[in-house]
CSV table of C-alpha atoms and ligand atoms in Angstrom, one decimal:
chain,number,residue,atom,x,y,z
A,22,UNK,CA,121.1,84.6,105.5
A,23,UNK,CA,119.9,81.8,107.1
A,24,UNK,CA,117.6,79.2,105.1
A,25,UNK,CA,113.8,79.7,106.6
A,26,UNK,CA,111.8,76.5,106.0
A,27,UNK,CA,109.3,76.6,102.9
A,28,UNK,CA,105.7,77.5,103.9
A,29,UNK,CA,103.1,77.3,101.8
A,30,UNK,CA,100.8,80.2,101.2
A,31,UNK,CA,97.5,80.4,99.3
A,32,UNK,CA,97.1,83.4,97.8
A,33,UNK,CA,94.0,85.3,96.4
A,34,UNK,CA,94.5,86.4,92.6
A,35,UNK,CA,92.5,89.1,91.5
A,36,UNK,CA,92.3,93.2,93.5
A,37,UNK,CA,93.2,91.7,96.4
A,38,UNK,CA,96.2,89.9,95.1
A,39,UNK,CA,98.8,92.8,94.2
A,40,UNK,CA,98.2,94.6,97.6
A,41,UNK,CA,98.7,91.1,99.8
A,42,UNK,CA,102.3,90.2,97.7
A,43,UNK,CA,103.7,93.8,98.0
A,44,UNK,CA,103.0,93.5,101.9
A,45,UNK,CA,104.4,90.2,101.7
A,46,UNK,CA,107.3,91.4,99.7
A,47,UNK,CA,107.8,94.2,102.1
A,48,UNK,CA,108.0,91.8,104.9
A,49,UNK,CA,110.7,90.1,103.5
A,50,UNK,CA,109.1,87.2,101.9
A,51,UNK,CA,109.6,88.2,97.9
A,52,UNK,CA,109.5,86.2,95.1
A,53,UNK,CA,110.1,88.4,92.0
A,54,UNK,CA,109.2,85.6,89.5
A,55,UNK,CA,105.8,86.3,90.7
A,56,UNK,CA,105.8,89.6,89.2
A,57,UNK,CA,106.2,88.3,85.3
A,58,UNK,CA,103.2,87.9,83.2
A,59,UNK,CA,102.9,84.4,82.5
A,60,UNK,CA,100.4,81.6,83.0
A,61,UNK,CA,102.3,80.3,86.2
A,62,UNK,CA,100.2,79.7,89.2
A,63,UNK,CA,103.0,77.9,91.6
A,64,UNK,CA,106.1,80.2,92.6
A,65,UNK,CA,108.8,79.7,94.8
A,66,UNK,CA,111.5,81.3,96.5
A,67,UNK,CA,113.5,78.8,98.9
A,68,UNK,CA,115.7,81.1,100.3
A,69,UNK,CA,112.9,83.3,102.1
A,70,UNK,CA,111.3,79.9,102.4
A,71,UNK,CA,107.6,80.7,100.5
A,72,UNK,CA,106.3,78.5,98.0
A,73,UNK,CA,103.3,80.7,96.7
A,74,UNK,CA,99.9,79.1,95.0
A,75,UNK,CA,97.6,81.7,93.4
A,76,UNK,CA,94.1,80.8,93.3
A,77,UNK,CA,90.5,82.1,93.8
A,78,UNK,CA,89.7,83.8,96.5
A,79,UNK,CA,86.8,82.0,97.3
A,80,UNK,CA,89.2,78.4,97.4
A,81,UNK,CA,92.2,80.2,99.4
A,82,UNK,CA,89.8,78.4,102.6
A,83,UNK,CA,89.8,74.7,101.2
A,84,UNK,CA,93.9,74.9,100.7
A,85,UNK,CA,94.5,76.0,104.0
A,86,UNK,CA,91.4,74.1,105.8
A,87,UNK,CA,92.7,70.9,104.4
A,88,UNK,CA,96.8,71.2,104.5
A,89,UNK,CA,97.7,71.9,101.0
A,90,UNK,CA,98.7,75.5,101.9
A,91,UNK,CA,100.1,75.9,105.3
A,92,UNK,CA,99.0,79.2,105.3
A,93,UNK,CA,96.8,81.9,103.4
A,94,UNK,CA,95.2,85.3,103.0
A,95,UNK,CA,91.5,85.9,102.2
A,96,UNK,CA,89.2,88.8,102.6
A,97,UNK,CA,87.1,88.2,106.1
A,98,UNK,CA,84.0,88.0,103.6
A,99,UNK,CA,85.1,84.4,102.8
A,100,UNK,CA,85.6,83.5,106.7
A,101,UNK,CA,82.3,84.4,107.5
A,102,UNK,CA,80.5,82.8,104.7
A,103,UNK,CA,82.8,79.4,104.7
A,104,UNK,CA,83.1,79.3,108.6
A,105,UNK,CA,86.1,77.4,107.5
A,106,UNK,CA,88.1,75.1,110.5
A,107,UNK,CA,91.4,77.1,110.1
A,108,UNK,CA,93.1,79.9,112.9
A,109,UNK,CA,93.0,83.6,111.9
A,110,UNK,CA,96.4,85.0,113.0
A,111,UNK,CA,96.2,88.1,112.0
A,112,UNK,CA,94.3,91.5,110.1
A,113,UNK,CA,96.1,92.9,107.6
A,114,UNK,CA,94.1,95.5,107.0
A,115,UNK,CA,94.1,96.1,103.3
A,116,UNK,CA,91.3,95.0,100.9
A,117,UNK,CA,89.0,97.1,103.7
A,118,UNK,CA,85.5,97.8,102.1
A,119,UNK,CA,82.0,96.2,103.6
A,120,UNK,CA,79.2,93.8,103.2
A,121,UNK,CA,75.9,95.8,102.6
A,122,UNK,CA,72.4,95.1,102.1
A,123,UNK,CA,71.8,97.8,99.0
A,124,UNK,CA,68.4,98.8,97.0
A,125,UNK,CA,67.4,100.7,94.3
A,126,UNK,CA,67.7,104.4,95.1
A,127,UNK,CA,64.7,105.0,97.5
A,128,UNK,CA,63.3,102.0,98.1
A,129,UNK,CA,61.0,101.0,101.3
A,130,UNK,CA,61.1,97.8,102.8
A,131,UNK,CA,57.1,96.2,103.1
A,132,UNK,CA,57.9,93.7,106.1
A,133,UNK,CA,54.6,92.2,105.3
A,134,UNK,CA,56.3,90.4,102.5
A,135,UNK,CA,58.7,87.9,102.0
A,136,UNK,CA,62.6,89.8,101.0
A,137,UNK,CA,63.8,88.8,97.4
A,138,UNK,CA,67.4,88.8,98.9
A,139,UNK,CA,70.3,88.3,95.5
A,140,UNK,CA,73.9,87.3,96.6
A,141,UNK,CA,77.1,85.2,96.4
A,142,UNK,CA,77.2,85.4,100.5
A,143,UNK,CA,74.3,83.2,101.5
A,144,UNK,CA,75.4,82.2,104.9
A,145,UNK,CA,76.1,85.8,105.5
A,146,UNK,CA,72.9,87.0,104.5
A,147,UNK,CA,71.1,84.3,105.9
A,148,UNK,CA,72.2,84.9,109.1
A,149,UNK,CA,71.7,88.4,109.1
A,150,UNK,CA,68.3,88.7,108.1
A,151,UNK,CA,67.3,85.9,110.5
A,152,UNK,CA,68.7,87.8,113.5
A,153,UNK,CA,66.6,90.5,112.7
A,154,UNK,CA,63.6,87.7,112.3
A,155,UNK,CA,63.1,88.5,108.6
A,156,UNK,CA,61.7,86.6,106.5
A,157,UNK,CA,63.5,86.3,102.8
A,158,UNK,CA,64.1,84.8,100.0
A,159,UNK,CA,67.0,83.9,98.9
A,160,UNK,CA,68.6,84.4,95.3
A,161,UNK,CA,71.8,83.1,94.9
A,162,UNK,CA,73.8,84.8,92.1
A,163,UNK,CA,78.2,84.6,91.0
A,164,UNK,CA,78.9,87.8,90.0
A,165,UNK,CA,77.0,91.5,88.4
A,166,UNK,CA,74.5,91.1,91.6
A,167,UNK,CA,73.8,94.9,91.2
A,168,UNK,CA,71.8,93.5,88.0
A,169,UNK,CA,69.1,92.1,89.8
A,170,UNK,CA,66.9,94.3,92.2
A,171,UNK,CA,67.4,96.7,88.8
A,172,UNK,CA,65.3,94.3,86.5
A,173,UNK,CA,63.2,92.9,89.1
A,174,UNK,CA,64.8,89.7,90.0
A,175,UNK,CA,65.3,90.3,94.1
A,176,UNK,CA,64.6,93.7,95.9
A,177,UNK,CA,67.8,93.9,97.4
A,178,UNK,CA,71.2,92.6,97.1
A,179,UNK,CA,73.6,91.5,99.6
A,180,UNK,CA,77.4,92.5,98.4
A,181,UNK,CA,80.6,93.8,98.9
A,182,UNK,CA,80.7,97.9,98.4
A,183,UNK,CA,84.8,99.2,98.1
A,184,UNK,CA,84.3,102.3,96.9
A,185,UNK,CA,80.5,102.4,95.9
A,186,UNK,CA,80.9,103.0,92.5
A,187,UNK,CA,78.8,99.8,91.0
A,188,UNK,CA,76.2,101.4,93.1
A,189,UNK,CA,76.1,104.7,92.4
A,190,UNK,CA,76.8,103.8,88.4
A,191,UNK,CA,73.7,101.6,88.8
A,192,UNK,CA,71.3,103.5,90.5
A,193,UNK,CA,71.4,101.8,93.9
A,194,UNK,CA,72.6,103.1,97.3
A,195,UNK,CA,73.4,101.2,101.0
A,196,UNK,CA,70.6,100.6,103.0
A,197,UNK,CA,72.7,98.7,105.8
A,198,UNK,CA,76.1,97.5,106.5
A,199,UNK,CA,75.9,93.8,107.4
A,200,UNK,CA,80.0,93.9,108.3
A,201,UNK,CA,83.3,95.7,107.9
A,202,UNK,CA,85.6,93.9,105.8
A,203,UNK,CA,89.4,93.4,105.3
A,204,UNK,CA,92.0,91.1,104.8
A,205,UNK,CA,93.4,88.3,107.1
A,206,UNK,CA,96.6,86.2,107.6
A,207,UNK,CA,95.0,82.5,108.2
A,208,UNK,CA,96.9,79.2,109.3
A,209,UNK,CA,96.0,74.9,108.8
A,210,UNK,CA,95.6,74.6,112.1
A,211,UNK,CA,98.0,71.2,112.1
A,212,UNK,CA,100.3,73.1,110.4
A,213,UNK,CA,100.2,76.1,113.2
A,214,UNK,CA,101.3,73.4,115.8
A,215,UNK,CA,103.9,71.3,113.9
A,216,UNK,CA,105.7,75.0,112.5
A,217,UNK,CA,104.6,77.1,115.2
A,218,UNK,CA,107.9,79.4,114.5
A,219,UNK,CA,108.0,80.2,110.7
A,220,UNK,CA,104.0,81.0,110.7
A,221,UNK,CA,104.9,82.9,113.7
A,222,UNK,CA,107.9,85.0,112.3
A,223,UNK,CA,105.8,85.6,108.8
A,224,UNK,CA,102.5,86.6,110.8
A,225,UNK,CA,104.9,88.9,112.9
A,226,UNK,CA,106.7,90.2,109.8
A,227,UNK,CA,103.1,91.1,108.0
A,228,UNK,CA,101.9,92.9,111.5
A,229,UNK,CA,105.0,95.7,111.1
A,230,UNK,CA,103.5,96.6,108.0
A,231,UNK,CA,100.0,97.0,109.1
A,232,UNK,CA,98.7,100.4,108.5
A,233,UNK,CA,97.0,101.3,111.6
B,26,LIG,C1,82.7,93.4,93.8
B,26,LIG,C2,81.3,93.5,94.4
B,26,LIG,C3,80.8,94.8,93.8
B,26,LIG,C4,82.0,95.6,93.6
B,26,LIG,C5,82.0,96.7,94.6
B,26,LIG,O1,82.6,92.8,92.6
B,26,LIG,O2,80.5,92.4,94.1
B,26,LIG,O3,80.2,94.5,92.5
B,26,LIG,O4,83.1,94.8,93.7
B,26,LIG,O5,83.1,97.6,94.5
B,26,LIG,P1,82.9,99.2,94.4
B,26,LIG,O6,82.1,99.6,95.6
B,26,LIG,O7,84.4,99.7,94.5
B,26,LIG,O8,82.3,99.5,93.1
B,26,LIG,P2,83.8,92.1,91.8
B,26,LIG,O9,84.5,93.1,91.0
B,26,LIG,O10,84.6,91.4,92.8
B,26,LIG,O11,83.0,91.2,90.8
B,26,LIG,P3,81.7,90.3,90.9
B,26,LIG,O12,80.7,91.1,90.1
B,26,LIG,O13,82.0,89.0,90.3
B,26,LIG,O14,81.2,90.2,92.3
């Protein structure tokens, strides 16, 4: 076979992770070493040129924005809130689930008061709410943000909803979707003019796999 090139890729550990590799092993771009459990975060497979890194998916961005990774996957969640300077080649269209402004079960908005707003997504929710000229207050949280409209800290959240079980399992339902969400194929964008070809052939491998 002949020798592709090694590209880097950034990829996201975590639920996202196992879906992206097994489309990327589909497409002809394996590396079974990536499969053993073990501590290893660098893999590489020369002869289908790939040269994985597995990191958050909230850093996936900086790697590619700054050159480390010539390429990378990350959920469109991290595009949107990062705005990062990088090209999005392509949707893969796995890891689908939405960003939702969510409440506890029957709760009414009072627009003469200023929206407790919790979330990771800041940009995201500060964009949305200020389109609709709303005033908030923002909360920013890491992780369990179902926790706080519950004990009083915001009264709503603004967070990712897959199959709305931390919602239902916590006494809170959708009161908007912000956006739809799924995975995408991003490129450096120095890297995109210099190896036009291999991103190319790996961005058209991944799209024969896209379930439509
Ligand atoms: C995400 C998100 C929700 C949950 C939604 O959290 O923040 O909590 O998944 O999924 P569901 O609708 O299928 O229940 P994640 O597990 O990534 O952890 P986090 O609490 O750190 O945000």
């Amino acid at each position: 076979m002949e020798q592709r090139k090694t590209l880097s890729v950034a990829l996201p550990k975590g639920r996202l992770g196992n879906q992206v590799y097994n489309m990327l092993e589909q497409s002809g771009y394996e590396c079974p070493e990536i499969r053993e459990e073990s501590r290893k975060l660098i893999f590489e497979n020369p002869e289908r040129g790939v040269r994985y890194f597995q990191v958050k998916p909230t850093d996936v961005v900086k790697y590619v924005e700054r050159g480390a990774a010539d390429v990378g996957i990350c959920g469109k969640d991290i595009l949107l809130e990062y705005t990062p300077s990088v090209y999005e080649l392509l949707d893969l269209g796995i890891g689908k689930c939405r960003m939702c402004v969510a409440a506890p079960k029957g709760w009414r908005d009072d627009r003469e008061r200023t929206l407790r707003v919790a979330t990771k997504f800041t940009n995201i929710a500060g964009n949305y709410f200020a389109e609709k000229g709303r005033d908030i207050d923002m909360i920013k949280l890491h992780g369990s943000i179902e926790i706080a409209p519950i004990v009083g800290l915001s009264d709503v959240i603004v967070d990712i909803v897959e199959t709305g079980n931390t919602l239902r399992e916590n006494n809170l339902e959708v009161v908007e979707t912000v956006v739809p969400i799924s995975a995408r194929f991003i490129a450096n964008k120095a890297a995109f003019q210099f190896r036009t070809k291999e991103i190319e052939d790996m961005r058209d491998a991944l799209a024969r796999f896209v379930k439509k």
